[in-house]
Amino acid sequence: MELPYAEPYKIKMVESIKRSTKNQRLKWIIKANYNLFNLSSENVFIDLLTDSGTGAMSDKQWAEMMIGDESYAGSSSFLKLKKVVKKITGYKYFLPTHQGRAAENVLFSALIKEGDIVPGNSHFDTTKGHIEFRKATAVDCTIDEAFDTSIIHPFKGNVDIDKLENVFKQHPKEKIPFVVLTITCNSAGGQPVSIKNIKEVSLLCKQYEIPLYFDAARFAENAYFIKKREKGYEDKTIKQIVKEVFSYGDGMTISAKKDGLVNMGGFIALNNKKVFKQATVFNIMFEGFITYGGMNGRDMGALAVGLNESTEFNYLESRVEQVAYLGQKLVDYGVPVQQPFGGHAIFLDANKFVPTIPREEFRAQALAVELYVVGGIRGVEIGTVLADRDPVTRENRYPELELVRLAIPRRTYTNNHMDYIAASLKNIYDSRNKAKNGYIITDEAPIMRHFTVKFDKI
Ligand SMILES: Cc1ncc(COP(=O)(O)O)c(C=O)c1O
């Protein structure tokens, strides 16, 4: 008999999670104004709100926590991290920040001016927020296949080279401070970008003399997909692939809360000394001195270990294949999900799941709320609520996809939890025709409204 797959780790510490009744959850979600961000986490049974900072650290990472050097300047934990960042990314300069959006804030302060254009594959919401906050425009050049959840394409995070070149032709290069390539592409469903595409983007950028930066939150998962799906990379190690990917760009920002395998942290790494010096000024202003940038010494030590662990094939296989296990269960039950499955999350296609709820009534939000009420499972809307209002017209923006993201924390839940999630969704799917009404917004912030928005049920 062929031996089944088993995770390459065993569990050393457990955390209890609370079961609740449907009636309790109904009360809690009303009190939260139907915004899942407002729930108390102890009232959530399985928390799939995000894979960001929610994973389990290894024993070796916890050991680093104990020996963290908390010196203000030049700590050994910083130097350890600096060495690992250089080894893994190949970039010359490095600035720690407290998380991914902080890295964006620092780098974009150095690079973006009002009226600029920043093209890329689908920008993550904080990236877009930081671009628009500076009165610049993010232009999405992702391939069209990404917007059809049923099309099977191995690299749905790819950039459409013609779309990108059109942007380059329409605007002078002084107006395009850089291109941002998000690997994997979270907003397109955790979809990877191929090395071939990265090379093409890089070549085009060089031709038009425009720098290329990565938003590298899930760079290791992207490398796993390259190894599994791209010809010529089957025999390369993840670390070799990662190094090659980064060699095509000028630098990166990263939220280390994902593939850094830590609960908090981020950094900028880049090659251009002038940009590094400019970013250093903003790092000191916004984050802290350049050898800690908002991070504890112990967190920098844990991140140094985490970067090495996340770029190991065995870890990545267990991580990405667990996500696929959930995805396959849902497909077997007929539930419409983004395919192929993303690296960190399964995305429910609310346009196909609950077309009976009008788009103006936030159908993906309605589905996310229902999943919480039925199973105590917290996912997140990636649709009209997240897309926010147009900064000029203030009208709601309707993205092509209305998704509910089920982000799987790293090394945290078992496949029994995946079975429970799939069964909850099957039950909702079986009664989907009864869903008619969605929600109206009663209160919202002027930017990044999804975190604090309040709803009423229609
Ligand atoms: C692709 C991507 N970029 C940037 C960020 C922002 O990182 P952080 O939440 O650490 O600020 C995230 C977070 O989810 C992300 O997924």
GROMACS .gro file of C-alpha atoms and ligand atoms in nm:
model
  474
    1MET     CA    1   0.000   0.000   0.000
    2GLU     CA    2   0.124   0.348  -0.082
    3LEU     CA    3   0.187   0.547   0.232
    4PRO     CA    4  -0.039   0.851   0.272
    5TYR     CA    5   0.094   1.202   0.313
    6ALA     CA    6   0.175   1.316   0.668
    7GLU     CA    7   0.285   1.659   0.790
    8PRO     CA    8   0.659   1.704   0.850
    9TYR     CA    9   0.609   1.827   1.208
   10LYS     CA   10   0.450   1.724   1.537
   11ILE     CA   11   0.259   1.948   1.779
   12LYS     CA   12   0.430   2.067   2.097
   13MET     CA   13   0.173   2.312   2.234
   14VAL     CA   14  -0.203   2.348   2.183
   15GLU     CA   15  -0.452   2.632   2.228
   16SER     CA   16  -0.819   2.562   2.309
   17ILE     CA   17  -1.086   2.708   2.084
   18LYS     CA   18  -1.443   2.769   2.198
   19ARG     CA   19  -1.749   2.607   2.048
   20SER     CA   20  -2.069   2.815   2.040
   21THR     CA   21  -2.431   2.787   1.926
   22LYS     CA   22  -2.588   2.945   1.622
   23ASN     CA   23  -2.803   3.168   1.844
   24GLN     CA   24  -2.499   3.297   2.032
   25ARG     CA   25  -2.324   3.372   1.705
   26LEU     CA   26  -2.627   3.558   1.571
   27LYS     CA   27  -2.622   3.781   1.879
   28TRP     CA   28  -2.248   3.842   1.847
   29ILE     CA   29  -2.257   3.929   1.477
   30ILE     CA   30  -2.545   4.177   1.527
   31LYS     CA   31  -2.344   4.342   1.803
   32ALA     CA   32  -2.048   4.356   1.563
   33ASN     CA   33  -2.266   4.545   1.309
   34TYR     CA   34  -2.222   4.249   1.073
   35ASN     CA   35  -1.852   4.334   1.035
   36LEU     CA   36  -1.644   4.023   1.105
   37PHE     CA   37  -1.346   4.242   1.204
   38ASN     CA   38  -1.552   4.357   1.504
   39LEU     CA   39  -1.596   4.008   1.650
   40SER     CA   40  -1.412   3.905   1.959
   41SER     CA   41  -1.175   3.626   1.845
   42GLU     CA   42  -1.282   3.404   2.135
   43ASN     CA   43  -1.625   3.394   1.971
   44VAL     CA   44  -1.475   3.247   1.654
   45PHE     CA   45  -1.430   2.870   1.624
   46ILE     CA   46  -1.206   2.858   1.317
   47ASP     CA   47  -1.043   3.187   1.228
   48LEU     CA   48  -0.970   3.225   0.858
   49LEU     CA   49  -0.982   3.604   0.858
   50THR     CA   50  -0.620   3.613   0.756
   51ASP     CA   51  -0.303   3.409   0.727
   52SER     CA   52  -0.114   3.720   0.834
   53GLY     CA   53   0.067   3.684   1.164
   54THR     CA   54  -0.163   3.400   1.269
   55GLY     CA   55   0.065   3.102   1.207
   56ALA     CA   56   0.244   2.884   1.460
   57MET     CA   57   0.614   2.943   1.516
   58SER     CA   58   0.853   2.651   1.542
   59ASP     CA   59   1.049   2.545   1.852
   60LYS     CA   60   1.361   2.692   1.689
   61GLN     CA   61   1.186   3.026   1.640
   62TRP     CA   62   1.070   3.027   2.003
   63ALA     CA   63   1.427   2.954   2.109
   64GLU     CA   64   1.532   3.271   1.920
   65MET     CA   65   1.266   3.466   2.112
   66MET     CA   66   1.450   3.381   2.433
   67ILE     CA   67   1.788   3.503   2.312
   68GLY     CA   68   1.667   3.817   2.131
   69ASP     CA   69   1.900   4.113   2.172
   70GLU     CA   70   1.690   4.420   2.258
   71SER     CA   71   1.969   4.676   2.216
   72TYR     CA   72   1.850   4.994   2.050
   73ALA     CA   73   2.132   5.001   1.795
   74GLY     CA   74   2.331   4.727   1.623
   75SER     CA   75   2.168   4.434   1.804
   76SER     CA   76   2.289   4.083   1.726
   77SER     CA   77   1.930   3.987   1.634
   78PHE     CA   78   1.930   4.261   1.368
   79LEU     CA   79   2.266   4.145   1.232
   80LYS     CA   80   2.142   3.785   1.221
   81LEU     CA   81   1.834   3.893   1.025
   82LYS     CA   82   2.035   4.117   0.792
   83LYS     CA   83   2.259   3.823   0.701
   84VAL     CA   84   1.964   3.592   0.628
   85VAL     CA   85   1.782   3.859   0.422
   86LYS     CA   86   2.096   3.910   0.211
   87LYS     CA   87   2.140   3.534   0.166
   88ILE     CA   88   1.777   3.469   0.071
   89THR     CA   89   1.695   3.777  -0.139
   90GLY     CA   90   2.038   3.874  -0.271
   91TYR     CA   91   1.955   4.245  -0.219
   92LYS     CA   92   2.232   4.470  -0.083
   93TYR     CA   93   2.040   4.696   0.154
   94PHE     CA   94   1.783   4.615   0.418
   95LEU     CA   95   1.553   4.812   0.648
   96PRO     CA   96   1.330   4.642   0.908
   97THR     CA   97   0.976   4.776   0.957
   98HIS     CA   98   0.699   4.674   1.193
   99GLN     CA   99   0.484   4.517   0.916
  100GLY     CA  100   0.421   4.514   0.541
  101ARG     CA  101   0.223   4.836   0.507
  102ALA     CA  102   0.490   5.015   0.708
  103ALA     CA  103   0.748   4.900   0.453
  104GLU     CA  104   0.517   5.036   0.182
  105ASN     CA  105   0.478   5.364   0.368
  106VAL     CA  106   0.854   5.409   0.400
  107LEU     CA  107   0.946   5.306   0.044
  108PHE     CA  108   0.656   5.488  -0.120
  109SER     CA  109   0.738   5.805   0.075
  110ALA     CA  110   1.075   5.795  -0.098
  111LEU     CA  111   0.945   5.707  -0.445
  112ILE     CA  112   0.587   5.824  -0.515
  113LYS     CA  113   0.471   6.180  -0.591
  114GLU     CA  114   0.123   6.319  -0.655
  115GLY     CA  115  -0.004   6.230  -1.004
  116ASP     CA  116   0.222   5.927  -1.044
  117ILE     CA  117   0.113   5.595  -1.195
  118VAL     CA  118   0.209   5.264  -1.032
  119PRO     CA  119   0.125   4.966  -1.253
  120GLY     CA  120   0.143   4.604  -1.147
  121ASN     CA  121  -0.063   4.289  -1.107
  122SER     CA  122  -0.366   4.336  -0.875
  123HIS     CA  123  -0.236   4.558  -0.595
  124PHE     CA  124  -0.307   4.452  -0.239
  125ASP     CA  125  -0.541   4.692  -0.054
  126THR     CA  126  -0.273   4.848   0.169
  127THR     CA  127  -0.046   4.893  -0.134
  128LYS     CA  128  -0.326   5.060  -0.327
  129GLY     CA  129  -0.418   5.261  -0.017
  130HIS     CA  130  -0.061   5.392   0.016
  131ILE     CA  131  -0.050   5.478  -0.355
  132GLU     CA  132  -0.387   5.658  -0.352
  133PHE     CA  133  -0.310   5.831  -0.022
  134ARG     CA  134  -0.026   6.003  -0.215
  135LYS     CA  135  -0.276   6.104  -0.488
  136ALA     CA  136  -0.117   5.861  -0.731
  137THR     CA  137  -0.294   5.587  -0.931
  138ALA     CA  138  -0.253   5.209  -0.917
  139VAL     CA  139  -0.312   5.048  -1.258
  140ASP     CA  140  -0.401   4.679  -1.259
  141CYS     CA  141  -0.234   4.494  -1.549
  142THR     CA  142  -0.317   4.136  -1.442
  143ILE     CA  143  -0.400   3.888  -1.720
  144ASP     CA  144  -0.773   3.861  -1.796
  145GLU     CA  145  -0.782   3.491  -1.702
  146ALA     CA  146  -0.741   3.592  -1.337
  147PHE     CA  147  -1.090   3.738  -1.335
  148ASP     CA  148  -1.268   3.417  -1.433
  149THR     CA  149  -1.267   3.182  -1.135
  150SER     CA  150  -1.338   2.876  -1.349
  151ILE     CA  151  -1.048   2.913  -1.595
  152ILE     CA  152  -0.758   2.685  -1.509
  153HIS     CA  153  -0.431   2.870  -1.565
  154PRO     CA  154  -0.114   2.778  -1.374
  155PHE     CA  155  -0.006   3.139  -1.315
  156LYS     CA  156  -0.312   3.357  -1.277
  157GLY     CA  157  -0.110   3.624  -1.097
  158ASN     CA  158   0.081   3.701  -1.420
  159VAL     CA  159   0.102   4.048  -1.567
  160ASP     CA  160  -0.041   4.106  -1.915
  161ILE     CA  161   0.270   4.241  -2.088
  162ASP     CA  162   0.066   4.435  -2.348
  163LYS     CA  163  -0.140   4.605  -2.079
  164LEU     CA  164   0.181   4.701  -1.898
  165GLU     CA  165   0.350   4.829  -2.212
  166ASN     CA  166   0.041   5.039  -2.292
  167VAL     CA  167   0.074   5.207  -1.953
  168PHE     CA  168   0.444   5.271  -2.026
  169LYS     CA  169   0.355   5.419  -2.365
  170GLN     CA  170   0.077   5.640  -2.230
  171HIS     CA  171   0.282   5.804  -1.954
  172PRO     CA  172   0.633   5.951  -1.943
  173LYS     CA  173   0.875   5.742  -1.739
  174GLU     CA  174   0.911   6.026  -1.485
  175LYS     CA  175   0.545   5.961  -1.394
  176ILE     CA  176   0.600   5.590  -1.328
  177PRO     CA  177   0.826   5.560  -1.022
  178PHE     CA  178   0.816   5.179  -1.031
  179VAL     CA  179   0.616   4.870  -1.115
  180VAL     CA  180   0.498   4.655  -0.824
  181LEU     CA  181   0.469   4.281  -0.869
  182THR     CA  182   0.284   4.101  -0.591
  183ILE     CA  183   0.400   3.740  -0.541
  184THR     CA  184   0.176   3.552  -0.493
  185CYS     CA  185  -0.102   3.787  -0.602
  186ASN     CA  186  -0.331   3.805  -0.298
  187SER     CA  187  -0.604   4.018  -0.458
  188ALA     CA  188  -0.626   3.783  -0.758
  189GLY     CA  189  -0.681   3.487  -0.524
  190GLY     CA  190  -0.332   3.399  -0.396
  191GLN     CA  191  -0.232   3.314  -0.750
  192PRO     CA  192   0.133   3.275  -0.847
  193VAL     CA  193   0.343   3.461  -1.102
  194SER     CA  194   0.569   3.253  -1.326
  195ILE     CA  195   0.942   3.311  -1.361
  196LYS     CA  196   0.888   3.353  -1.734
  197ASN     CA  197   0.643   3.638  -1.667
  198ILE     CA  198   0.868   3.795  -1.403
  199LYS     CA  199   1.154   3.792  -1.656
  200GLU     CA  200   0.935   3.952  -1.924
  201VAL     CA  201   0.816   4.224  -1.685
  202SER     CA  202   1.174   4.283  -1.576
  203LEU     CA  203   1.296   4.314  -1.937
  204LEU     CA  204   1.019   4.557  -2.027
  205CYS     CA  205   1.092   4.764  -1.716
  206LYS     CA  206   1.462   4.778  -1.811
  207GLN     CA  207   1.372   4.878  -2.166
  208TYR     CA  208   1.160   5.170  -2.036
  209GLU     CA  209   1.404   5.242  -1.748
  210ILE     CA  210   1.143   5.186  -1.480
  211PRO     CA  211   1.239   5.007  -1.155
  212LEU     CA  212   1.065   4.684  -1.055
  213TYR     CA  213   0.978   4.613  -0.692
  214PHE     CA  214   0.819   4.302  -0.547
  215ASP     CA  215   0.545   4.295  -0.288
  216ALA     CA  216   0.689   3.970  -0.159
  217ALA     CA  217   0.457   3.871   0.129
  218ARG     CA  218   0.421   3.517  -0.010
  219PHE     CA  219   0.742   3.484  -0.209
  220ALA     CA  220   0.810   3.129  -0.080
  221GLU     CA  221   0.465   3.000  -0.176
  222ASN     CA  222   0.517   3.160  -0.519
  223ALA     CA  223   0.846   2.971  -0.552
  224TYR     CA  224   0.672   2.644  -0.457
  225PHE     CA  225   0.426   2.690  -0.746
  226ILE     CA  226   0.713   2.767  -0.983
  227LYS     CA  227   0.885   2.444  -0.877
  228LYS     CA  228   0.566   2.243  -0.921
  229ARG     CA  229   0.435   2.404  -1.239
  230GLU     CA  230   0.713   2.562  -1.442
  231LYS     CA  231   0.925   2.360  -1.678
  232GLY     CA  232   1.294   2.363  -1.596
  233TYR     CA  233   1.242   2.438  -1.225
  234GLU     CA  234   1.139   2.092  -1.097
  235ASP     CA  235   1.489   2.012  -0.975
  236LYS     CA  236   1.580   2.351  -0.831
  237THR     CA  237   1.558   2.411  -0.459
  238ILE     CA  238   1.309   2.668  -0.330
  239LYS     CA  239   1.600   2.886  -0.215
  240GLN     CA  240   1.751   2.882  -0.566
  241ILE     CA  241   1.417   2.978  -0.721
  242VAL     CA  242   1.364   3.257  -0.468
  243LYS     CA  243   1.709   3.400  -0.539
  244GLU     CA  244   1.647   3.392  -0.913
  245VAL     CA  245   1.307   3.563  -0.878
  246PHE     CA  246   1.450   3.847  -0.672
  247SER     CA  247   1.742   3.889  -0.914
  248TYR     CA  248   1.497   4.023  -1.176
  249GLY     CA  249   1.387   4.315  -0.956
  250ASP     CA  250   1.536   4.622  -0.792
  251GLY     CA  251   1.397   4.554  -0.448
  252MET     CA  252   1.104   4.445  -0.238
  253THR     CA  253   0.872   4.524   0.047
  254ILE     CA  254   0.744   4.236   0.255
  255SER     CA  255   0.495   4.166   0.527
  256ALA     CA  256   0.695   3.907   0.722
  257LYS     CA  257   0.370   3.794   0.889
  258LYS     CA  258   0.315   3.557   0.599
  259ASP     CA  259   0.618   3.375   0.458
  260GLY     CA  260   0.840   3.513   0.733
  261LEU     CA  261   0.647   3.281   0.967
  262VAL     CA  262   0.631   3.543   1.242
  263ASN     CA  263   0.343   3.715   1.417
  264MET     CA  264   0.467   4.068   1.347
  265GLY     CA  265   0.729   4.221   1.121
  266GLY     CA  266   0.826   4.338   0.777
  267PHE     CA  267   1.114   4.483   0.582
  268ILE     CA  268   1.240   4.657   0.272
  269ALA     CA  269   1.534   4.512   0.078
  270LEU     CA  270   1.678   4.678  -0.230
  271ASN     CA  271   1.986   4.745  -0.441
  272ASN     CA  272   1.973   5.117  -0.513
  273LYS     CA  273   2.186   5.308  -0.262
  274LYS     CA  274   2.017   5.644  -0.330
  275VAL     CA  275   1.669   5.501  -0.268
  276PHE     CA  276   1.800   5.320   0.040
  277LYS     CA  277   1.932   5.649   0.181
  278GLN     CA  278   1.601   5.827   0.113
  279ALA     CA  279   1.403   5.541   0.265
  280THR     CA  280   1.633   5.542   0.569
  281VAL     CA  281   1.516   5.894   0.657
  282PHE     CA  282   1.150   5.789   0.642
  283ASN     CA  283   1.224   5.468   0.831
  284ILE     CA  284   1.371   5.664   1.120
  285MET     CA  285   1.078   5.907   1.112
  286PHE     CA  286   0.798   5.648   1.096
  287GLU     CA  287   0.939   5.320   1.228
  288GLY     CA  288   1.241   5.367   1.452
  289PHE     CA  289   1.617   5.342   1.425
  290ILE     CA  290   1.739   5.149   1.122
  291THR     CA  291   1.853   4.847   1.320
  292TYR     CA  292   1.510   4.770   1.461
  293GLY     CA  293   1.251   4.967   1.257
  294GLY     CA  294   0.957   4.890   1.483
  295MET     CA  295   1.054   4.529   1.557
  296ASN     CA  296   1.168   4.373   1.882
  297GLY     CA  297   1.510   4.207   1.876
  298ARG     CA  298   1.343   3.874   1.957
  299ASP     CA  299   1.104   3.910   1.663
  300MET     CA  300   1.394   3.982   1.428
  301GLY     CA  301   1.565   3.664   1.552
  302ALA     CA  302   1.249   3.459   1.499
  303LEU     CA  303   1.211   3.608   1.151
  304ALA     CA  304   1.567   3.510   1.060
  305VAL     CA  305   1.480   3.147   1.142
  306GLY     CA  306   1.134   3.176   0.983
  307LEU     CA  307   1.276   3.288   0.647
  308ASN     CA  308   1.496   2.981   0.639
  309GLU     CA  309   1.210   2.747   0.736
  310SER     CA  310   0.956   2.889   0.490
  311THR     CA  311   1.197   2.837   0.201
  312GLU     CA  312   1.220   2.462   0.270
  313PHE     CA  313   1.024   2.237   0.032
  314ASN     CA  314   0.882   2.006   0.302
  315TYR     CA  315   0.725   2.292   0.493
  316LEU     CA  316   0.582   2.447   0.175
  317GLU     CA  317   0.440   2.118   0.057
  318SER     CA  318   0.246   2.067   0.382
  319ARG     CA  319   0.125   2.426   0.376
  320VAL     CA  320   0.013   2.459   0.014
  321GLU     CA  321  -0.129   2.107  -0.005
  322GLN     CA  322  -0.345   2.164   0.305
  323VAL     CA  323  -0.502   2.462   0.131
  324ALA     CA  324  -0.558   2.244  -0.177
  325TYR     CA  325  -0.714   1.971   0.042
  326LEU     CA  326  -0.984   2.216   0.152
  327GLY     CA  327  -1.027   2.344  -0.204
  328GLN     CA  328  -1.074   1.995  -0.344
  329LYS     CA  329  -1.335   1.908  -0.078
  330LEU     CA  330  -1.533   2.218  -0.176
  331VAL     CA  331  -1.507   2.137  -0.546
  332ASP     CA  332  -1.632   1.785  -0.470
  333TYR     CA  333  -1.935   1.939  -0.296
  334GLY     CA  334  -2.001   2.164  -0.599
  335VAL     CA  335  -1.916   2.486  -0.413
  336PRO     CA  336  -1.783   2.750  -0.659
  337VAL     CA  337  -1.424   2.843  -0.572
  338GLN     CA  338  -1.137   3.014  -0.749
  339GLN     CA  339  -0.933   2.761  -0.945
  340PRO     CA  340  -0.661   2.659  -0.943
  341PHE     CA  341  -0.645   2.695  -0.565
  342GLY     CA  342  -0.436   2.978  -0.426
  343GLY     CA  343  -0.131   2.922  -0.207
  344HIS     CA  344  -0.261   3.066   0.118
  345ALA     CA  345  -0.636   3.067   0.083
  346ILE     CA  346  -0.944   2.933  -0.085
  347PHE     CA  347  -1.164   3.197  -0.242
  348LEU     CA  348  -1.539   3.141  -0.264
  349ASP     CA  349  -1.694   3.290  -0.576
  350ALA     CA  350  -1.993   3.479  -0.437
  351ASN     CA  351  -2.115   3.584  -0.782
  352LYS     CA  352  -2.179   3.217  -0.854
  353PHE     CA  353  -2.264   3.113  -0.498
  354VAL     CA  354  -2.532   3.375  -0.420
  355PRO     CA  355  -2.629   3.552  -0.744
  356THR     CA  356  -2.973   3.593  -0.584
  357ILE     CA  357  -2.837   3.872  -0.362
  358PRO     CA  358  -2.795   4.202  -0.555
  359ARG     CA  359  -2.433   4.323  -0.591
  360GLU     CA  360  -2.531   4.659  -0.439
  361GLU     CA  361  -2.619   4.463  -0.126
  362PHE     CA  362  -2.266   4.322  -0.085
  363ARG     CA  363  -2.329   3.957  -0.165
  364ALA     CA  364  -1.979   3.840  -0.066
  365GLN     CA  365  -2.016   4.009   0.272
  366ALA     CA  366  -2.354   3.836   0.311
  367LEU     CA  367  -2.192   3.498   0.242
  368ALA     CA  368  -1.908   3.564   0.488
  369VAL     CA  369  -2.161   3.653   0.760
  370GLU     CA  370  -2.363   3.338   0.688
  371LEU     CA  371  -2.052   3.120   0.717
  372TYR     CA  372  -1.986   3.268   1.059
  373VAL     CA  373  -2.344   3.215   1.175
  374VAL     CA  374  -2.361   2.856   1.046
  375GLY     CA  375  -2.014   2.730   1.147
  376GLY     CA  376  -1.843   2.989   1.366
  377ILE     CA  377  -1.591   3.029   1.082
  378ARG     CA  378  -1.454   3.375   1.012
  379GLY     CA  379  -1.352   3.450   0.654
  380VAL     CA  380  -1.327   3.791   0.490
  381GLU     CA  381  -1.498   3.973   0.204
  382ILE     CA  382  -1.276   4.052  -0.094
  383GLY     CA  383  -1.529   4.232  -0.309
  384THR     CA  384  -1.715   4.560  -0.327
  385VAL     CA  385  -1.667   4.647   0.039
  386LEU     CA  386  -1.290   4.602   0.011
  387ALA     CA  387  -1.274   4.774  -0.330
  388ASP     CA  388  -1.389   5.091  -0.155
  389ARG     CA  389  -1.521   5.403  -0.330
  390ASP     CA  390  -1.363   5.572  -0.629
  391PRO     CA  391  -1.146   5.851  -0.482
  392VAL     CA  392  -1.284   6.103  -0.735
  393THR     CA  393  -1.652   6.012  -0.786
  394ARG     CA  394  -1.700   5.854  -0.439
  395GLU     CA  395  -1.917   5.587  -0.604
  396ASN     CA  396  -1.882   5.223  -0.496
  397ARG     CA  397  -1.631   5.038  -0.713
  398TYR     CA  398  -1.756   4.700  -0.833
  399PRO     CA  399  -1.460   4.464  -0.889
  400GLU     CA  400  -1.489   4.183  -1.141
  401LEU     CA  401  -1.490   3.925  -0.863
  402GLU     CA  402  -1.693   3.911  -0.544
  403LEU     CA  403  -1.496   3.673  -0.324
  404VAL     CA  404  -1.493   3.543   0.030
  405ARG     CA  405  -1.138   3.458   0.128
  406LEU     CA  406  -1.075   3.168   0.361
  407ALA     CA  407  -0.712   3.227   0.454
  408ILE     CA  408  -0.548   2.930   0.621
  409PRO     CA  409  -0.303   3.016   0.900
  410ARG     CA  410   0.032   2.838   0.867
  411ARG     CA  411   0.090   2.519   1.074
  412THR     CA  412  -0.219   2.598   1.286
  413TYR     CA  413  -0.527   2.389   1.195
  414THR     CA  414  -0.555   2.018   1.112
  415ASN     CA  415  -0.732   1.856   0.819
  416ASN     CA  416  -1.025   1.779   1.054
  417HIS     CA  417  -1.077   2.154   1.071
  418MET     CA  418  -1.069   2.164   0.691
  419ASP     CA  419  -1.341   1.893   0.682
  420TYR     CA  420  -1.555   2.098   0.924
  421ILE     CA  421  -1.520   2.411   0.709
  422ALA     CA  422  -1.611   2.219   0.393
  423ALA     CA  423  -1.920   2.065   0.558
  424SER     CA  424  -2.040   2.405   0.683
  425LEU     CA  425  -2.011   2.546   0.333
  426LYS     CA  426  -2.186   2.249   0.178
  427ASN     CA  427  -2.485   2.311   0.408
  428ILE     CA  428  -2.499   2.678   0.312
  429TYR     CA  429  -2.461   2.592  -0.056
  430ASP     CA  430  -2.748   2.343  -0.040
  431SER     CA  431  -2.985   2.617   0.084
  432ARG     CA  432  -2.840   2.901  -0.126
  433ASN     CA  433  -3.161   2.974  -0.317
  434LYS     CA  434  -3.322   3.105   0.000
  435ALA     CA  435  -3.065   3.387   0.019
  436LYS     CA  436  -3.231   3.702  -0.120
  437ASN     CA  437  -3.127   4.001   0.085
  438GLY     CA  438  -2.788   4.148   0.164
  439TYR     CA  439  -2.672   4.451   0.360
  440ILE     CA  440  -2.659   4.831   0.353
  441ILE     CA  441  -2.371   5.035   0.489
  442THR     CA  442  -2.463   5.259   0.781
  443ASP     CA  443  -2.117   5.397   0.859
  444GLU     CA  444  -1.779   5.393   0.682
  445ALA     CA  445  -1.431   5.548   0.690
  446PRO     CA  446  -1.309   5.757   0.392
  447ILE     CA  447  -1.031   5.507   0.306
  448MET     CA  448  -0.983   5.133   0.377
  449ARG     CA  449  -1.341   5.123   0.499
  450HIS     CA  450  -1.362   4.744   0.533
  451PHE     CA  451  -1.189   4.737   0.871
  452THR     CA  452  -1.445   4.956   1.050
  453VAL     CA  453  -1.752   4.964   0.825
  454LYS     CA  454  -2.093   4.906   0.988
  455PHE     CA  455  -2.384   4.731   0.817
  456ASP     CA  456  -2.754   4.676   0.862
  457LYS     CA  457  -2.927   4.369   0.728
  458ILE     CA  458  -3.186   4.444   0.459
  459LIG     C1  459   0.028   4.101  -0.069
  459LIG     C2  460   0.028   4.182   0.057
  459LIG     N1  461   0.097   4.297   0.063
  459LIG     C3  462   0.100   4.371   0.174
  459LIG     C4  463   0.031   4.336   0.286
  459LIG     C5  464   0.033   4.425   0.407
  459LIG     O1  465   0.103   4.367   0.510
  459LIG     P1  466   0.073   4.397   0.664
  459LIG     O2  467  -0.061   4.344   0.696
  459LIG     O3  468   0.183   4.328   0.737
  459LIG     O4  469   0.079   4.545   0.683
  459LIG     C6  470  -0.043   4.218   0.285
  459LIG     C7  471  -0.119   4.176   0.405
  459LIG     O5  472  -0.208   4.095   0.402
  459LIG     C8  473  -0.044   4.138   0.167
  459LIG     O6  474  -0.114   4.024   0.158
   0.00000   0.00000   0.00000
